[in-house]
């Protein structure tokens, strides 16, 4: 969410009515999230000036660990230097820390492509935004889910009940520090996640939604403490319930 919001902001800066705007003091502390959108808190160090040049050799974009040769336009300006400076700063301050860690496994190669392409400045801001929007579409639609055996049939569903909330086993990247609360596309995906975790014996798909509209599922190591809840369904592993009376 943070990276996509940042890319949308940089897209606007690259195509603003004032021309391409560069953020000269590009640091994480210069940004804040407001209602799920990233905002710049200080525009004092923003500029529409692009580096003047006489030849391509005048247009090297230098960073502490990398340098990029750019073209000198017929107008005597280094082509796209403001856009590329913003984008590489987004890569080194945000993308490298946030992109690799929390996506479903099937989407991680696409995010790695974005990371590598922006790190080498092979993508401009237009291509970067399109790549992010593709990943978002796959994520929201569930199209990233590979065809697999139907795992939900290995679970007993109890409508009108939920498990008692409390501290349980932890998982990454959980939305709760007390237990394992993850975003899922469906109960079927939740069943696959539960199967992959040795501690998991049951789960519920909650009414909570993430910013993409996906529900949150709570995974738990037991199922014995049930309480009535007309809006809930608890899914229990058949292997866990064998020999027990439901």
Short mmCIF file of C-alpha atoms in Angstrom, two decimals:
data_model
loop_
_atom_site.label_atom_id
_atom_site.label_comp_id
_atom_site.label_asym_id
_atom_site.label_seq_id
_atom_site.Cartn_x
_atom_site.Cartn_y
_atom_site.Cartn_z
CA UNK A 1 0.00 0.00 0.00
CA UNK A 2 2.80 2.41 0.92
CA UNK A 3 4.83 1.66 -2.22
CA UNK A 4 1.84 1.89 -4.56
CA UNK A 5 0.76 5.18 -2.99
CA UNK A 6 4.31 6.52 -3.36
CA UNK A 7 4.41 5.53 -7.04
CA UNK A 8 1.10 7.31 -7.68
CA UNK A 9 2.53 10.41 -6.01
CA UNK A 10 5.71 10.25 -8.11
CA UNK A 11 3.61 9.75 -11.25
CA UNK A 12 1.79 12.99 -10.46
CA UNK A 13 5.07 14.82 -9.81
CA UNK A 14 6.50 13.59 -13.11
CA UNK A 15 3.46 14.87 -15.04
CA UNK A 16 2.49 17.92 -12.97
CA UNK A 17 1.22 21.12 -14.65
CA UNK A 18 4.44 22.81 -13.50
CA UNK A 19 6.61 20.23 -15.23
CA UNK A 20 8.57 17.33 -13.77
CA UNK A 21 9.12 17.96 -10.05
CA UNK A 22 12.06 16.48 -8.13
CA UNK A 23 12.14 16.07 -4.35
CA UNK A 24 15.67 17.16 -3.44
CA UNK A 25 15.40 16.04 0.20
CA UNK A 26 13.91 12.60 -0.42
CA UNK A 27 13.80 10.90 2.99
CA UNK A 28 11.15 8.68 4.62
CA UNK A 29 10.65 11.35 7.30
CA UNK A 30 9.33 13.70 4.59
CA UNK A 31 6.24 11.52 4.04
CA UNK A 32 3.15 10.71 6.09
CA UNK A 33 0.17 8.42 5.52
CA UNK A 34 -3.21 10.19 5.48
CA UNK A 35 -6.32 8.04 5.01
CA UNK A 36 -4.21 5.35 3.33
CA UNK A 37 -2.43 7.73 0.96
CA UNK A 38 1.17 8.89 1.13
CA UNK A 39 1.61 12.67 1.34
CA UNK A 40 4.70 14.88 1.18
CA UNK A 41 5.00 16.94 4.36
CA UNK A 42 7.58 19.45 3.11
CA UNK A 43 7.77 20.87 -0.41
CA UNK A 44 10.43 23.47 0.38
CA UNK A 45 13.07 21.33 -1.33
CA UNK A 46 11.02 20.50 -4.44
CA UNK A 47 12.23 21.83 -7.79
CA UNK A 48 11.12 21.88 -11.43
CA UNK A 49 14.62 22.73 -12.65
CA UNK A 50 16.26 20.03 -14.76
CA UNK A 51 20.02 19.85 -15.15
CA UNK A 52 21.33 21.77 -18.16
CA UNK A 53 23.77 20.04 -20.49
CA UNK A 54 25.72 20.34 -23.70
CA UNK A 55 26.40 16.63 -24.25
CA UNK A 56 25.45 13.26 -22.79
CA UNK A 57 28.54 13.22 -20.57
CA UNK A 58 27.05 16.15 -18.64
CA UNK A 59 24.08 14.00 -17.63
CA UNK A 60 25.33 11.46 -15.13
CA UNK A 61 22.91 10.80 -12.27
CA UNK A 62 25.04 9.96 -9.24
CA UNK A 63 24.03 8.12 -6.07
CA UNK A 64 26.30 6.78 -3.30
CA UNK A 65 26.34 3.24 -4.73
CA UNK A 66 25.34 3.70 -8.39
CA UNK A 67 25.63 6.08 -11.32
CA UNK A 68 23.36 6.27 -14.36
CA UNK A 69 24.22 7.87 -17.73
CA UNK A 70 21.36 9.92 -19.18
CA UNK A 71 20.79 11.63 -22.51
CA UNK A 72 21.15 15.36 -23.22
CA UNK A 73 18.07 16.58 -25.10
CA UNK A 74 18.10 18.98 -28.03
CA UNK A 75 16.73 21.58 -25.60
CA UNK A 76 19.92 21.28 -23.55
CA UNK A 77 18.35 19.46 -20.59
CA UNK A 78 19.14 16.05 -19.10
CA UNK A 79 16.17 13.96 -20.18
CA UNK A 80 13.99 12.66 -17.34
CA UNK A 81 16.55 13.39 -14.64
CA UNK A 82 13.96 14.59 -12.09
CA UNK A 83 11.69 11.61 -12.63
CA UNK A 84 14.58 9.14 -12.45
CA UNK A 85 16.03 10.73 -9.32
CA UNK A 86 12.68 10.41 -7.53
CA UNK A 87 12.22 6.84 -8.70
CA UNK A 88 15.64 5.61 -7.63
CA UNK A 89 15.18 7.26 -4.22
CA UNK A 90 11.84 5.45 -3.91
CA UNK A 91 13.70 2.23 -4.70
CA UNK A 92 16.46 2.70 -2.15
CA UNK A 93 14.40 4.16 0.70
CA UNK A 94 11.10 2.28 0.32
CA UNK A 95 11.01 -0.57 -2.21
CA UNK A 96 14.08 -2.44 -0.94
CA UNK A 97 12.67 -2.53 2.61
CA UNK A 98 8.98 -3.11 1.94
CA UNK A 99 8.45 -5.06 -1.29
CA UNK A 100 10.24 -8.38 -0.68
CA UNK A 101 8.68 -9.40 2.61
CA UNK A 102 4.90 -9.65 2.80
CA UNK A 103 3.43 -10.65 -0.58
CA UNK A 104 1.97 -14.12 -1.27
CA UNK A 105 4.65 -16.39 -2.76
CA UNK A 106 3.06 -16.37 -6.22
CA UNK A 107 3.37 -12.57 -6.43
CA UNK A 108 6.91 -12.27 -5.10
CA UNK A 109 8.56 -12.78 -8.54
CA UNK A 110 6.54 -9.86 -9.96
CA UNK A 111 7.59 -7.63 -7.09
CA UNK A 112 11.20 -8.75 -7.54
CA UNK A 113 10.95 -7.68 -11.19
CA UNK A 114 9.76 -4.23 -10.10
CA UNK A 115 12.53 -4.02 -7.54
CA UNK A 116 15.25 -4.96 -10.04
CA UNK A 117 13.88 -2.76 -12.83
CA UNK A 118 13.64 0.35 -10.67
CA UNK A 119 17.00 -0.38 -9.04
CA UNK A 120 18.58 -0.35 -12.51
CA UNK A 121 16.31 2.47 -13.75
CA UNK A 122 15.12 0.24 -16.59
CA UNK A 123 11.56 1.30 -15.70
CA UNK A 124 10.34 4.87 -15.78
CA UNK A 125 7.49 6.01 -13.56
CA UNK A 126 4.83 5.07 -16.17
CA UNK A 127 6.06 1.47 -16.43
CA UNK A 128 6.47 1.23 -12.65
CA UNK A 129 2.88 2.34 -12.02
CA UNK A 130 1.54 -0.13 -14.60
CA UNK A 131 3.53 -2.95 -12.98
CA UNK A 132 2.20 -2.11 -9.52
CA UNK A 133 -1.38 -1.90 -10.78
CA UNK A 134 -1.00 -5.34 -12.41
CA UNK A 135 0.14 -6.84 -9.10
CA UNK A 136 -2.71 -5.11 -7.27
CA UNK A 137 -5.25 -6.51 -9.74
CA UNK A 138 -3.90 -10.05 -9.33
CA UNK A 139 -3.89 -9.65 -5.55
CA UNK A 140 -7.44 -8.31 -5.24
CA UNK A 141 -8.96 -10.71 -7.78
CA UNK A 142 -7.26 -13.84 -6.47
CA UNK A 143 -5.96 -14.64 -9.97
CA UNK A 144 -2.50 -15.22 -8.48
CA UNK A 145 -3.76 -18.36 -6.76
CA UNK A 146 -2.47 -21.42 -8.53
CA UNK A 147 -4.81 -24.27 -9.25
CA UNK A 148 -4.52 -26.72 -6.41
CA UNK A 149 -6.57 -29.50 -4.77
CA UNK A 150 -9.60 -28.25 -2.86
CA UNK A 151 -8.31 -28.19 0.70
CA UNK A 152 -11.42 -26.80 2.36
CA UNK A 153 -12.99 -30.27 2.15
CA UNK A 154 -10.51 -31.34 4.83
CA UNK A 155 -12.26 -28.99 7.28
CA UNK A 156 -15.51 -29.11 9.20
CA UNK A 157 -17.39 -25.81 9.14
CA UNK A 158 -19.45 -24.72 12.13
CA UNK A 159 -21.76 -21.82 11.34
CA UNK A 160 -22.83 -19.52 14.14
CA UNK A 161 -19.68 -20.00 16.20
CA UNK A 162 -16.22 -18.52 16.53
CA UNK A 163 -13.24 -19.28 18.70
CA UNK A 164 -12.46 -17.19 21.76
CA UNK A 165 -10.02 -14.40 20.98
CA UNK A 166 -6.77 -14.49 22.89
CA UNK A 167 -3.04 -14.80 22.56
CA UNK A 168 -2.02 -17.68 20.29
CA UNK A 169 0.87 -18.71 18.06
CA UNK A 170 2.51 -15.99 15.96
CA UNK A 171 3.06 -15.89 12.22
CA UNK A 172 4.48 -13.47 9.65
CA UNK A 173 3.21 -11.02 8.46
CA UNK A 174 0.40 -10.96 11.02
CA UNK A 175 -1.94 -8.00 11.39
CA UNK A 176 -2.02 -8.73 15.14
CA UNK A 177 0.89 -9.10 17.55
CA UNK A 178 -1.20 -11.46 19.70
CA UNK A 179 -1.59 -14.22 17.14
CA UNK A 180 -1.79 -15.13 13.47
CA UNK A 181 -4.11 -12.78 11.56
CA UNK A 182 -3.58 -12.78 7.79
CA UNK A 183 -5.23 -11.37 4.69
CA UNK A 184 -6.82 -14.01 2.44
CA UNK A 185 -8.81 -14.02 -0.79
CA UNK A 186 -11.18 -16.75 0.35
CA UNK A 187 -11.75 -19.53 2.87
CA UNK A 188 -10.04 -21.88 0.40
CA UNK A 189 -6.83 -19.85 0.55
CA UNK A 190 -7.14 -19.75 4.34
CA UNK A 191 -7.34 -23.55 4.37
CA UNK A 192 -4.12 -23.73 2.34
CA UNK A 193 -2.40 -21.40 4.81
CA UNK A 194 -3.65 -23.40 7.79
CA UNK A 195 -2.38 -26.61 6.20
CA UNK A 196 1.05 -25.04 5.78
CA UNK A 197 1.33 -24.18 9.50
CA UNK A 198 1.93 -27.08 11.87
CA UNK A 199 0.36 -25.22 14.81
CA UNK A 200 -2.88 -24.41 13.02
CA UNK A 201 -5.93 -26.48 13.92
CA UNK A 202 -8.72 -24.06 13.05
CA UNK A 203 -9.44 -20.68 11.51
CA UNK A 204 -12.20 -18.15 11.05
CA UNK A 205 -12.63 -15.65 8.24
CA UNK A 206 -13.45 -12.43 10.07
CA UNK A 207 -15.61 -9.47 9.04
CA UNK A 208 -12.51 -7.25 9.03
CA UNK A 209 -11.28 -6.03 5.65
CA UNK A 210 -7.93 -4.70 4.48
CA UNK A 211 -7.45 -1.64 2.27
CA UNK A 212 -7.85 -3.89 -0.79
CA UNK A 213 -11.18 -5.28 0.44
CA UNK A 214 -9.72 -8.69 1.32
CA UNK A 215 -10.97 -10.31 4.55
CA UNK A 216 -8.69 -11.13 7.47
CA UNK A 217 -8.52 -14.71 8.69
CA UNK A 218 -7.55 -15.65 12.24
CA UNK A 219 -5.57 -18.90 12.55
CA UNK A 220 -5.52 -20.73 15.87
CA UNK A 221 -3.88 -23.74 17.46
CA UNK A 222 -7.08 -25.10 19.03
CA UNK A 223 -10.82 -25.08 18.46
CA UNK A 224 -12.26 -26.20 21.78
CA UNK A 225 -13.21 -22.75 23.12
CA UNK A 226 -16.21 -21.82 20.97
CA UNK A 227 -18.72 -19.06 21.57
CA UNK A 228 -21.91 -18.26 19.63
CA UNK A 229 -21.62 -15.67 16.86
CA UNK A 230 -24.38 -15.55 14.26
CA UNK A 231 -22.11 -13.88 11.67
CA UNK A 232 -19.16 -16.25 12.02
CA UNK A 233 -18.04 -19.60 10.67
CA UNK A 234 -15.24 -21.58 12.27
CA UNK A 235 -13.33 -24.10 10.14
CA UNK A 236 -11.78 -27.02 12.01
CA UNK A 237 -9.33 -29.55 10.62
CA UNK A 238 -11.02 -32.94 10.39
CA UNK A 239 -7.86 -34.53 11.76
CA UNK A 240 -8.06 -32.24 14.79
CA UNK A 241 -11.71 -33.01 15.44
CA UNK A 242 -11.45 -36.80 14.99
CA UNK A 243 -12.50 -38.59 18.11
CA UNK A 244 -14.00 -35.43 19.56
CA UNK A 245 -17.65 -34.57 19.84
CA UNK A 246 -18.70 -31.39 18.07
#
